[in-house]
Structure formats: C-alpha cells, structure tokens
mmCIF file of C-alpha atoms in Angstrom:
data_model
loop_
_atom_site.group_PDB
_atom_site.id
_atom_site.type_symbol
_atom_site.label_atom_id
_atom_site.label_comp_id
_atom_site.label_asym_id
_atom_site.label_seq_id
_atom_site.Cartn_x
_atom_site.Cartn_y
_atom_site.Cartn_z
ATOM 1 C CA MET A 19 4.264 -61.878 10.310
ATOM 2 C CA VAL A 20 6.952 -61.016 7.719
ATOM 3 C CA TRP A 21 7.383 -58.570 4.788
ATOM 4 C CA VAL A 22 7.146 -60.183 1.335
ATOM 5 C CA PRO A 23 6.851 -58.660 -2.151
ATOM 6 C CA LEU A 24 3.399 -58.676 -3.732
ATOM 7 C CA ASP A 25 4.990 -59.326 -7.120
ATOM 8 C CA PRO A 26 8.430 -60.871 -7.774
ATOM 9 C CA GLN A 27 8.986 -58.174 -10.432
ATOM 10 C CA ARG A 28 7.984 -55.262 -8.109
ATOM 11 C CA THR A 29 9.724 -54.552 -4.854
ATOM 12 C CA ASP A 30 8.339 -51.060 -4.267
ATOM 13 C CA CYS A 31 4.985 -52.311 -2.920
ATOM 14 C CA LEU A 32 5.062 -54.555 0.138
ATOM 15 C CA THR A 33 2.340 -55.838 2.395
ATOM 16 C CA TRP A 34 1.794 -57.793 5.526
ATOM 17 C CA LEU A 35 1.002 -61.499 5.050
ATOM 18 C CA HIS A 36 0.238 -64.147 7.607
ATOM 19 C CA ILE A 37 2.582 -67.074 6.883
ATOM 20 C CA PRO A 38 2.721 -70.409 8.739
ATOM 21 C CA ASN A 39 5.752 -70.758 10.972
ATOM 22 C CA ASN A 40 7.344 -73.594 8.920
ATOM 23 C CA ASN A 41 7.581 -71.350 5.813
ATOM 24 C CA ALA A 42 8.965 -68.279 7.606
ATOM 25 C CA PRO A 43 12.716 -68.931 6.891
ATOM 26 C CA LYS A 44 12.049 -69.361 3.152
ATOM 27 C CA MET A 45 10.001 -66.161 2.867
ATOM 28 C CA SER A 46 12.563 -64.193 4.883
ATOM 29 C CA LEU A 47 15.282 -65.233 2.406
ATOM 30 C CA GLU A 48 13.139 -64.122 -0.545
ATOM 31 C CA TRP A 49 12.527 -60.780 1.148
ATOM 32 C CA LEU A 50 16.243 -60.177 1.734
ATOM 33 C CA VAL A 51 17.047 -60.964 -1.909
ATOM 34 C CA ALA A 52 14.349 -58.533 -3.107
ATOM 35 C CA TRP A 53 15.543 -55.810 -0.712
ATOM 36 C CA SER A 54 19.147 -56.253 -1.905
ATOM 37 C CA TRP A 55 17.958 -55.748 -5.494
ATOM 38 C CA SER A 56 16.165 -52.571 -4.419
ATOM 39 C CA LEU A 57 19.318 -51.158 -2.781
ATOM 40 C CA ASP A 58 21.317 -51.867 -5.955
ATOM 41 C CA GLY A 59 18.785 -49.864 -7.972
ATOM 42 C CA LEU A 60 18.914 -46.950 -5.511
ATOM 43 C CA ARG A 61 22.742 -46.961 -5.621
ATOM 44 C CA ASP A 62 22.677 -46.892 -9.440
ATOM 45 C CA CYS A 63 20.246 -43.937 -9.390
ATOM 46 C CA ILE A 64 22.453 -41.924 -7.021
ATOM 47 C CA ALA A 65 25.562 -42.686 -9.074
ATOM 48 C CA THR A 66 23.801 -41.517 -12.230
ATOM 49 C CA GLY A 67 22.835 -38.227 -10.553
ATOM 50 C CA ILE A 68 26.374 -37.570 -9.314
ATOM 51 C CA GLN A 69 27.810 -38.252 -12.773
ATOM 52 C CA SER A 70 25.299 -35.820 -14.305
ATOM 53 C CA VAL A 71 26.499 -33.069 -11.978
ATOM 54 C CA ARG A 72 30.150 -33.857 -12.778
ATOM 55 C CA ASP A 73 29.445 -33.613 -16.494
ATOM 56 C CA CYS A 74 28.116 -30.020 -16.099
ATOM 57 C CA ASP A 75 30.363 -26.994 -16.438
ATOM 58 C CA THR A 76 31.169 -25.963 -12.848
ATOM 59 C CA THR A 77 31.568 -22.291 -13.804
ATOM 60 C CA ALA A 78 28.112 -22.188 -15.387
ATOM 61 C CA VAL A 79 26.513 -23.784 -12.324
ATOM 62 C CA VAL A 80 28.174 -21.281 -9.968
ATOM 63 C CA THR A 81 27.153 -18.340 -12.187
ATOM 64 C CA VAL A 82 23.507 -19.420 -12.294
ATOM 65 C CA ALA A 83 23.483 -19.950 -8.522
ATOM 66 C CA CYS A 84 24.924 -16.475 -7.904
ATOM 67 C CA LEU A 85 22.395 -14.841 -10.213
ATOM 68 C CA LEU A 86 19.567 -16.648 -8.447
ATOM 69 C CA VAL A 87 20.785 -15.468 -5.037
ATOM 70 C CA LEU A 88 21.106 -11.871 -6.284
ATOM 71 C CA PHE A 89 17.589 -11.974 -7.750
ATOM 72 C CA VAL A 90 16.095 -13.238 -4.478
ATOM 73 C CA TRP A 91 17.974 -10.556 -2.519
ATOM 74 C CA TYR A 92 16.808 -7.831 -4.930
ATOM 75 C CA CYS A 93 13.159 -8.889 -4.650
ATOM 76 C CA TYR A 94 13.409 -8.870 -0.861
ATOM 77 C CA HIS A 95 15.197 -5.499 -0.755
ATOM 78 C CA VAL A 96 12.792 -3.734 -3.128
ATOM 79 C CA GLY A 97 9.753 -5.189 -1.410
ATOM 80 C CA ARG A 98 11.003 -4.022 1.982
ATOM 81 C CA GLU A 99 12.221 -0.556 1.042
ATOM 82 C CA GLN A 100 9.714 0.567 -1.617
ATOM 83 C CA PRO A 101 6.202 0.001 -0.255
ATOM 84 C CA ARG A 102 3.294 0.990 -2.482
ATOM 85 C CA PRO A 103 0.955 3.395 -0.730
ATOM 86 C CA PHE A 104 -2.017 2.899 -3.018
ATOM 87 C CA VAL A 105 -3.239 -0.661 -3.273
ATOM 88 C CA SER A 106 -6.494 -1.789 -4.825
ATOM 89 C CA VAL A 107 -9.739 -1.406 -2.924
ATOM 90 C CA ASN A 108 -10.247 -5.170 -3.203
ATOM 91 C CA SER A 109 -6.970 -5.721 -1.378
ATOM 92 C CA LEU A 110 -8.135 -3.417 1.376
ATOM 93 C CA MET A 111 -11.383 -5.342 1.665
ATOM 94 C CA GLN A 112 -9.534 -8.638 1.985
ATOM 95 C CA GLY A 113 -7.073 -7.392 4.588
ATOM 96 C CA ALA A 114 -7.844 -6.886 8.236
ATOM 97 C CA ASP A 115 -8.358 -3.313 9.380
ATOM 98 C CA ALA A 116 -5.107 -1.730 10.460
ATOM 99 C CA SER A 117 -4.265 -1.962 14.130
ATOM 100 C CA GLY A 118 -4.767 1.255 16.035
ATOM 101 C CA LEU A 119 -7.938 2.158 14.170
ATOM 102 C CA GLN A 120 -10.642 3.548 16.399
ATOM 103 C CA ASN A 121 -13.921 4.516 14.770
ATOM 104 C CA GLY A 122 -12.147 4.235 11.410
ATOM 105 C CA TYR A 123 -9.521 6.843 12.306
ATOM 106 C CA VAL A 124 -5.827 6.379 13.024
ATOM 107 C CA TYR A 125 -5.056 7.886 16.395
ATOM 108 C CA CYS A 126 -1.490 8.669 17.382
ATOM 109 C CA GLN A 127 -0.534 6.401 20.279
ATOM 110 C CA SER A 128 3.248 6.636 20.054
ATOM 111 C CA ALA A 129 5.393 9.011 22.073
ATOM 112 C CA GLU A 130 7.904 8.880 19.191
ATOM 113 C CA CYS A 131 5.471 10.155 16.539
ATOM 114 C CA MET A 132 7.239 12.689 14.294
ATOM 115 C CA ARG A 133 4.321 15.099 14.330
ATOM 116 C CA CYS A 134 3.889 14.951 18.114
ATOM 117 C CA THR A 135 7.532 15.100 19.201
ATOM 118 C CA HIS A 136 8.897 18.518 20.072
ATOM 119 C CA ASN A 137 12.280 18.008 21.719
ATOM 120 C CA GLU A 138 15.972 17.823 20.946
ATOM 121 C CA GLY A 139 15.735 14.088 20.314
ATOM 122 C CA LEU A 140 13.726 14.696 17.151
ATOM 123 C CA ASN A 141 16.626 16.369 15.306
ATOM 124 C CA GLN A 142 18.948 13.491 16.222
ATOM 125 C CA LYS A 143 16.377 10.995 15.004
ATOM 126 C CA LEU A 144 15.936 12.853 11.709
ATOM 127 C CA TYR A 145 19.700 13.045 11.164
ATOM 128 C CA HIS A 146 20.048 9.328 11.885
ATOM 129 C CA ASN A 147 17.329 8.594 9.307
ATOM 130 C CA LEU A 148 19.074 10.812 6.749
ATOM 131 C CA GLN A 149 22.401 9.038 7.306
ATOM 132 C CA GLU A 150 20.723 5.649 6.919
ATOM 133 C CA TYR A 151 19.098 6.785 3.658
ATOM 134 C CA ALA A 152 22.380 8.187 2.277
ATOM 135 C CA LYS A 153 24.246 4.957 3.070
ATOM 136 C CA ARG A 154 21.672 2.898 1.197
ATOM 137 C CA TYR A 155 21.249 5.267 -1.737
ATOM 138 C CA SER A 156 23.238 8.506 -2.129
ATOM 139 C CA TRP A 157 24.099 11.864 -0.611
ATOM 140 C CA SER A 158 23.506 13.441 -4.016
ATOM 141 C CA GLY A 159 20.798 16.112 -3.865
ATOM 142 C CA MET A 160 20.578 15.985 -0.062
ATOM 143 C CA GLY A 161 22.093 19.438 0.532
ATOM 144 C CA ARG A 162 18.910 21.256 1.541
ATOM 145 C CA ILE A 163 17.609 18.378 3.667
ATOM 146 C CA HIS A 164 20.965 18.069 5.451
ATOM 147 C CA LYS A 165 21.049 21.808 6.026
ATOM 148 C CA GLY A 166 17.465 21.833 7.265
ATOM 149 C CA ILE A 167 17.983 19.002 9.762
ATOM 150 C CA ARG A 168 21.328 20.340 10.990
ATOM 151 C CA GLU A 169 19.867 23.796 11.726
ATOM 152 C CA GLN A 170 16.257 22.837 12.375
ATOM 153 C CA GLY A 171 16.109 24.400 15.821
ATOM 154 C CA ARG A 172 17.351 27.745 14.525
ATOM 155 C CA TYR A 173 14.937 27.711 11.595
ATOM 156 C CA LEU A 174 11.880 26.899 13.680
ATOM 157 C CA ASN A 175 12.715 29.404 16.424
ATOM 158 C CA SER A 176 13.773 32.295 14.183
ATOM 159 C CA ARG A 177 10.983 32.042 11.612
ATOM 160 C CA PRO A 178 8.590 35.021 11.521
ATOM 161 C CA SER A 179 5.302 34.307 13.268
ATOM 162 C CA ILE A 180 3.458 34.295 9.939
ATOM 163 C CA GLN A 181 5.087 30.955 8.966
ATOM 164 C CA LYS A 182 6.258 28.464 11.592
ATOM 165 C CA PRO A 183 5.995 24.802 10.624
ATOM 166 C CA GLU A 184 5.807 22.754 13.798
ATOM 167 C CA VAL A 185 7.963 19.772 12.813
ATOM 168 C CA PHE A 186 10.206 20.260 9.765
ATOM 169 C CA PHE A 187 11.270 23.275 7.714
ATOM 170 C CA LEU A 188 13.034 22.734 4.381
ATOM 171 C CA PRO A 189 15.127 25.839 3.645
ATOM 172 C CA ASP A 190 15.271 27.745 0.375
ATOM 173 C CA LEU A 191 11.751 26.897 -0.784
ATOM 174 C CA PRO A 192 9.754 29.769 -2.338
ATOM 175 C CA THR A 193 7.388 31.137 0.281
ATOM 176 C CA SER A 194 3.778 32.090 -0.407
ATOM 177 C CA PRO A 195 0.500 31.620 1.504
ATOM 178 C CA TYR A 196 -1.372 30.626 -1.680
ATOM 179 C CA PHE A 197 -0.309 28.918 -4.894
ATOM 180 C CA SER A 198 -1.706 29.222 -8.390
ATOM 181 C CA ARG A 199 -3.526 26.318 -9.971
ATOM 182 C CA ASP A 200 -0.584 25.836 -12.351
ATOM 183 C CA ALA A 201 1.667 24.828 -9.435
ATOM 184 C CA GLN A 202 0.257 21.294 -9.716
ATOM 185 C CA LYS A 203 -1.821 21.636 -12.871
ATOM 186 C CA HIS A 204 -2.288 17.941 -13.691
ATOM 187 C CA ASP A 205 -3.591 16.982 -10.263
ATOM 188 C CA VAL A 206 -5.782 20.074 -9.949
ATOM 189 C CA GLU A 207 -7.465 19.380 -13.285
ATOM 190 C CA LEU A 208 -7.889 15.687 -12.462
ATOM 191 C CA LEU A 209 -9.575 16.477 -9.159
ATOM 192 C CA GLU A 210 -11.878 19.033 -10.749
ATOM 193 C CA ARG A 211 -12.895 16.624 -13.519
ATOM 194 C CA ASN A 212 -13.926 14.135 -10.844
ATOM 195 C CA PHE A 213 -15.832 16.672 -8.749
ATOM 196 C CA GLN A 214 -19.213 14.953 -9.217
ATOM 197 C CA THR A 215 -17.783 11.535 -8.323
ATOM 198 C CA ILE A 216 -16.337 12.774 -5.038
ATOM 199 C CA LEU A 217 -19.483 14.770 -4.246
ATOM 200 C CA CYS A 218 -21.755 11.744 -4.778
ATOM 201 C CA GLU A 219 -19.676 9.566 -2.458
ATOM 202 C CA PHE A 220 -19.701 12.303 0.186
ATOM 203 C CA GLU A 221 -23.482 12.662 -0.008
ATOM 204 C CA THR A 222 -23.879 8.928 0.512
ATOM 205 C CA LEU A 223 -21.610 9.115 3.563
ATOM 206 C CA TYR A 224 -23.321 12.178 4.986
ATOM 207 C CA LYS A 225 -26.738 10.490 5.059
ATOM 208 C CA ALA A 226 -25.505 8.483 8.046
ATOM 209 C CA PHE A 227 -25.542 11.649 10.170
ATOM 210 C CA SER A 228 -29.337 11.446 10.296
ATOM 211 C CA ASN A 229 -29.087 8.189 12.258
ATOM 212 C CA CYS A 230 -26.432 8.979 14.857
ATOM 213 C CA SER A 231 -24.378 11.882 16.158
ATOM 214 C CA LEU A 232 -21.008 10.662 14.878
ATOM 215 C CA PRO A 233 -21.125 7.837 12.309
ATOM 216 C CA GLN A 234 -18.338 5.297 12.154
ATOM 217 C CA GLY A 235 -15.262 6.557 10.339
ATOM 218 C CA TRP A 236 -15.777 10.241 11.107
ATOM 219 C CA LYS A 237 -13.642 12.223 13.532
ATOM 220 C CA MET A 238 -14.751 15.298 15.461
ATOM 221 C CA ASN A 239 -12.056 17.950 15.830
ATOM 222 C CA SER A 240 -11.713 20.465 18.620
ATOM 223 C CA THR A 241 -13.038 23.954 17.794
ATOM 224 C CA PRO A 242 -13.902 27.000 19.945
ATOM 225 C CA SER A 243 -17.380 27.025 18.407
ATOM 226 C CA GLY A 244 -19.472 24.900 16.070
ATOM 227 C CA GLU A 245 -18.554 21.445 14.724
ATOM 228 C CA TRP A 246 -15.736 20.308 12.446
ATOM 229 C CA PHE A 247 -15.804 16.731 11.144
ATOM 230 C CA THR A 248 -13.238 14.886 9.028
ATOM 231 C CA PHE A 249 -13.423 11.566 7.175
ATOM 232 C CA TYR A 250 -9.897 10.321 6.423
ATOM 233 C CA LEU A 251 -8.959 8.071 3.533
ATOM 234 C CA VAL A 252 -5.246 8.594 4.212
ATOM 235 C CA ASN A 253 -4.071 9.859 7.582
ATOM 236 C CA GLN A 254 -0.407 10.695 8.202
ATOM 237 C CA GLY A 255 0.646 8.502 5.292
ATOM 238 C CA VAL A 256 -1.474 5.524 6.373
ATOM 239 C CA CYS A 257 -4.574 4.356 4.500
ATOM 240 C CA VAL A 258 -7.736 3.868 6.560
ATOM 241 C CA PRO A 259 -9.155 0.675 4.994
ATOM 242 C CA ARG A 260 -12.667 0.907 6.407
ATOM 243 C CA ASN A 261 -13.108 4.441 5.108
ATOM 244 C CA CYS A 262 -11.550 3.691 1.717
ATOM 245 C CA ARG A 263 -14.084 0.921 1.173
ATOM 246 C CA LYS A 264 -16.857 3.467 1.591
ATOM 247 C CA CYS A 265 -15.344 5.813 -1.038
ATOM 248 C CA PRO A 266 -13.789 3.399 -3.570
ATOM 249 C CA ARG A 267 -13.809 5.743 -6.588
ATOM 250 C CA THR A 268 -12.344 8.644 -4.613
ATOM 251 C CA TYR A 269 -9.672 6.363 -3.198
ATOM 252 C CA ARG A 270 -8.734 5.050 -6.641
ATOM 253 C CA LEU A 271 -8.475 8.654 -7.816
ATOM 254 C CA LEU A 272 -5.702 9.279 -5.295
ATOM 255 C CA GLY A 273 -3.570 6.703 -7.081
ATOM 256 C CA SER A 274 -3.855 8.715 -10.307
ATOM 257 C CA LEU A 275 -2.486 11.915 -8.768
ATOM 258 C CA ARG A 276 1.146 12.558 -9.693
ATOM 259 C CA THR A 277 2.137 14.626 -6.667
ATOM 260 C CA CYS A 278 -0.002 13.220 -3.864
ATOM 261 C CA ILE A 279 2.011 12.619 -0.681
ATOM 262 C CA GLY A 280 1.246 9.045 0.265
ATOM 263 C CA ASN A 281 4.435 7.607 1.754
ATOM 264 C CA ASN A 282 5.223 9.865 4.708
ATOM 265 C CA VAL A 283 3.551 11.262 7.803
ATOM 266 C CA PHE A 284 2.842 14.611 6.141
ATOM 267 C CA GLY A 285 0.428 13.087 3.619
ATOM 268 C CA ASN A 286 -3.328 13.193 4.196
ATOM 269 C CA ALA A 287 -6.533 12.896 2.189
ATOM 270 C CA CYS A 288 -9.919 13.493 3.753
ATOM 271 C CA ILE A 289 -13.357 15.056 3.488
ATOM 272 C CA SER A 290 -13.611 18.081 5.778
ATOM 273 C CA VAL A 291 -17.007 19.363 6.949
ATOM 274 C CA LEU A 292 -17.694 22.639 8.795
ATOM 275 C CA SER A 293 -21.165 23.152 10.202
ATOM 276 C CA PRO A 294 -22.628 26.691 10.298
ATOM 277 C CA GLY A 295 -21.231 28.776 13.145
ATOM 278 C CA THR A 296 -17.892 26.936 13.221
ATOM 279 C CA VAL A 297 -14.523 28.631 13.716
ATOM 280 C CA ILE A 298 -11.205 26.762 13.447
ATOM 281 C CA MET A 299 -8.531 28.243 15.680
ATOM 282 C CA GLU A 300 -5.448 29.745 14.048
ATOM 283 C CA HIS A 301 -2.723 27.151 13.760
ATOM 284 C CA TYR A 302 0.358 26.074 11.765
ATOM 285 C CA GLY A 303 0.850 22.915 9.738
ATOM 286 C CA PRO A 304 3.795 20.593 10.460
ATOM 287 C CA THR A 305 5.954 21.348 7.384
ATOM 288 C CA ASN A 306 6.484 23.550 4.325
ATOM 289 C CA ILE A 307 7.298 20.666 1.934
ATOM 290 C CA ARG A 308 3.659 20.251 0.943
ATOM 291 C CA ILE A 309 0.791 22.176 -0.618
ATOM 292 C CA ARG A 310 -2.640 21.588 0.832
ATOM 293 C CA CYS A 311 -5.313 21.321 -1.843
ATOM 294 C CA HIS A 312 -9.011 21.939 -1.109
ATOM 295 C CA LEU A 313 -11.553 20.884 -3.724
ATOM 296 C CA GLY A 314 -14.827 22.668 -2.949
ATOM 297 C CA LEU A 315 -17.768 20.246 -2.714
ATOM 298 C CA LYS A 316 -20.319 22.468 -0.944
ATOM 299 C CA THR A 317 -19.416 26.118 -0.434
ATOM 300 C CA PRO A 318 -22.264 28.255 0.943
ATOM 301 C CA SER A 319 -21.800 31.976 1.421
ATOM 302 C CA GLY A 320 -20.235 33.194 4.635
ATOM 303 C CA CYS A 321 -17.344 30.685 4.488
ATOM 304 C CA GLU A 322 -13.752 31.833 4.350
ATOM 305 C CA LEU A 323 -10.161 30.585 4.580
ATOM 306 C CA VAL A 324 -7.471 32.961 5.867
ATOM 307 C CA VAL A 325 -3.799 32.022 5.300
ATOM 308 C CA GLY A 326 -0.984 34.353 6.349
ATOM 309 C CA GLY A 327 -3.554 37.098 6.878
ATOM 310 C CA GLU A 328 -4.914 36.799 3.316
ATOM 311 C CA PRO A 329 -8.584 35.728 2.953
ATOM 312 C CA GLN A 330 -9.876 33.462 0.194
ATOM 313 C CA CYS A 331 -13.225 31.815 -0.530
ATOM 314 C CA TRP A 332 -13.867 28.303 -1.795
ATOM 315 C CA ALA A 333 -15.810 27.590 -4.980
ATOM 316 C CA GLU A 334 -17.677 24.399 -5.796
ATOM 317 C CA GLY A 335 -15.796 22.216 -8.248
ATOM 318 C CA ARG A 336 -12.633 24.314 -7.984
ATOM 319 C CA CYS A 337 -9.335 23.680 -6.183
ATOM 320 C CA LEU A 338 -7.733 26.104 -3.751
ATOM 321 C CA LEU A 339 -4.006 25.595 -3.057
ATOM 322 C CA PHE A 340 -2.236 26.973 0.014
ATOM 323 C CA ASP A 341 0.780 26.435 2.267
ATOM 324 C CA ASP A 342 -0.566 25.401 5.652
ATOM 325 C CA SER A 343 2.784 26.028 7.373
ATOM 326 C CA PHE A 344 1.564 29.653 7.402
ATOM 327 C CA LEU A 345 -0.713 30.703 10.228
ATOM 328 C CA HIS A 346 -4.218 29.911 8.987
ATOM 329 C CA THR A 347 -7.815 29.646 10.084
ATOM 330 C CA ALA A 348 -11.225 28.877 8.564
ATOM 331 C CA PHE A 349 -14.777 29.693 9.528
ATOM 332 C CA HIS A 350 -18.390 29.239 8.457
ATOM 333 C CA GLU A 351 -20.592 32.204 9.375
ATOM 334 C CA GLY A 352 -23.616 31.101 7.347
ATOM 335 C CA SER A 353 -27.012 30.142 8.737
ATOM 336 C CA ALA A 354 -28.305 26.643 9.450
ATOM 337 C CA GLU A 355 -30.316 26.799 6.212
ATOM 338 C CA ASP A 356 -27.088 27.203 4.236
ATOM 339 C CA GLY A 357 -25.885 23.762 5.252
ATOM 340 C CA PRO A 358 -22.266 22.710 5.874
ATOM 341 C CA ARG A 359 -19.127 23.780 4.072
ATOM 342 C CA VAL A 360 -17.528 20.660 2.582
ATOM 343 C CA VAL A 361 -14.139 20.276 0.879
ATOM 344 C CA PHE A 362 -12.074 17.304 -0.234
ATOM 345 C CA MET A 363 -8.580 17.881 1.131
ATOM 346 C CA VAL A 364 -5.416 16.231 -0.210
ATOM 347 C CA ASP A 365 -1.754 17.024 0.441
ATOM 348 C CA LEU A 366 0.479 17.499 -2.629
ATOM 349 C CA TRP A 367 4.227 17.981 -2.882
ATOM 350 C CA HIS A 368 5.535 21.533 -2.990
ATOM 351 C CA PRO A 369 6.519 22.010 -6.660
ATOM 352 C CA ASN A 370 10.061 23.060 -5.735
ATOM 353 C CA VAL A 371 10.883 19.881 -3.807
ATOM 354 C CA ALA A 372 13.026 17.822 -6.198
ATOM 355 C CA ALA A 373 12.373 14.156 -6.962
ATOM 356 C CA ALA A 374 15.486 13.000 -5.079
ATOM 357 C CA GLU A 375 14.419 15.058 -2.068
ATOM 358 C CA ARG A 376 10.919 13.580 -2.154
ATOM 359 C CA GLN A 377 12.335 10.071 -2.109
ATOM 360 C CA ALA A 378 14.587 10.902 0.837
ATOM 361 C CA LEU A 379 11.811 12.655 2.776
ATOM 362 C CA ASP A 380 9.536 9.641 2.245
ATOM 363 C CA PHE A 381 12.251 7.508 3.822
ATOM 364 C CA ILE A 382 13.065 9.883 6.701
ATOM 365 C CA PHE A 383 9.434 10.545 7.616
ATOM 366 C CA ALA A 384 7.989 7.113 6.812
ATOM 367 C CA PRO A 385 5.033 6.210 9.065
ATOM 368 C CA GLY A 386 6.232 4.363 12.140
ATOM 369 C CA ARG A 387 9.927 5.081 11.553
#
C-alpha cells in the first residue's frame, strides 16, 4: 500500500490504492514529486501572509489591538460589577431556581449575612467594602457613609428606643415614622395605577390555600397569635424565580419603579397576609436608608399599623409609606368573616439618600458580599 494522488493536477486529495509490488518504486517517486509541489505552495502562501503583515502600518495594528483589549476588559468589568437586578420573566423561567431556595423562599444560611451579624466584625467588614468601592470608583459623596460606618456602634447604641435600626444607620437623614405620598410620588402613583393587576395575581395565588396548609412559595412568620404569611418576589436583594413566574405582571412592574431597592440586602418585595386575630410583635427594621411602601390590596376594618407610637390604617388601592427602622407593629382584630388583611410591600430608597450614596450602598451591602 502507498499514497498516490487521485489526479495529477490535485494533490490535496489522496487515497489508498493497492499497487503490485513491481510498480511500487515508480508510484513512490510520483508521490514524492507531488508532495514536494504541495510544500512549495504552502511555503508561498506563508510568505505572502508575512509580506502582507509587513506592508501594514505597525502603529495602526498596535492601536487597534490595544483598543480591542480595552473593549474586552470594559465588557468584563461592567458585566461583573454592575449586575441587573430585574431580568425578564422568560429568563427566570429558563434558568434553574436559585440555590438555597426552600419552598420558594430564600433562607439565610450564612453566618456572615449582613442582616444576621451583630458583632464587632461587621463594622470592619463594612469599612473594608467601603474602601474597596472608593478605590474602584471615588470617595466623592461618601462622607455620610464613612461617618456612619466609623461610628456605627455609637449610633446604634445611643439611638432613642423609638428608632434603632438593627444593622446600619446612615446619619443626618430626616427622621419621621411616616412619609407623605410625595416622597416617592412616581412609584406610589405607578403602584396605585396597577392595583387591580397585583390584586388579581394575589387572588390566583391565594386559591392554593384551599388545597393545603402552606402552598409552595409562601413563608409563615412567627407571631404571638394568629397567622402571618409572606410571598416574596425579591428577598434581601435576591429574586425568587419560582415566585416571580407566578406573578409575572407584578414582577415586571418592579422594573418600572424608579426607587425600588433591588441590588442590596435591604431590598424586598412581597405580598403580606395577616389572618384575623394576628398580632405582629414590635420590632425594628435593619436600616433607615429605605422607606417601606404598603399598597393595600384587602383592608378590612380592625386592622392597624403602628410606627413610632403613631397608628395608621391601610386603604385598598392606596400606598402607605413608613420608616421601619422605627419601632413598629401591626395587627388584625377583625372577625373571620372579614377575611385577611393583604398588602403588597416593596422597599424604596429614602428620598434623602443621594444617587452616589445609593450606588455605594448597593456595592457595600450586595447580596453575598
């Protein structure tokens, strides 16, 4: 067996042929001649390519190469540092459910969780995150955050009992248990215009309670009496894909809000349900950088929210804004015939937190940092 060309004019296609032994030397010579011609052609091709490169302007080639490298680096840097909290519902459906989801709810399983850590190491961690942010971006506008982190222990310990955020206090923010609707007018009006949409999706979800005690995706919270259920779309800055698929229009609405907190652990969006006879114990929220917004979906009589000692009532189709870093509680004293109290809750930025501060706080308190 020897290699011979199929066609004297073509040396790129070879095949195996069975040749009698007496003709083998002749065919081997023809093969070597053809192969030599092929090598000459390859050498000419390489020489042509090298000459083409030499003819180019070296400066132009280097400039283009540098620009290409910078573009690739920029795409990588932006993609890594600026995640988008609100992706399409279709993307959520295609992706696997986030790890750590149990019954559609993100449970804290980390000893380093910002909201669950109450020790001296937290302040050091926050300061390290601030330094890392400032090195990458700027110290400009970081005065209040730097002051708050540096003296966090003093702020949290010396605050009056009426307002004691459990994790982070940003100094020099106007203090008030409740806020007017104008504090975040655009988002309030947008939520109220979509009241019927959110209500319809809740009613579809709530039908599942007739089939089992705690449907998938709902979380039961601890209360001294009664039952308090929550259905999270965003929990501590992390979307809950399974739940978002069940409320696609409500989830898309979150992406239209201008001041929704979606990139850090202080951001939440959920449906909150209180059954008749329920009392939520007095407690403080984790920070004063946010305003908690309640859109009333079902508000029977006998329901009340008390923040900083001041009582307020919900109204269907209307938003109620308050600072949950104040001591607050809620209760439903209605009868079983009244049905549950239901609100759609979403966390918005405090109006006096500047844009540069929001960006830094998103970085410092990013989920999993």
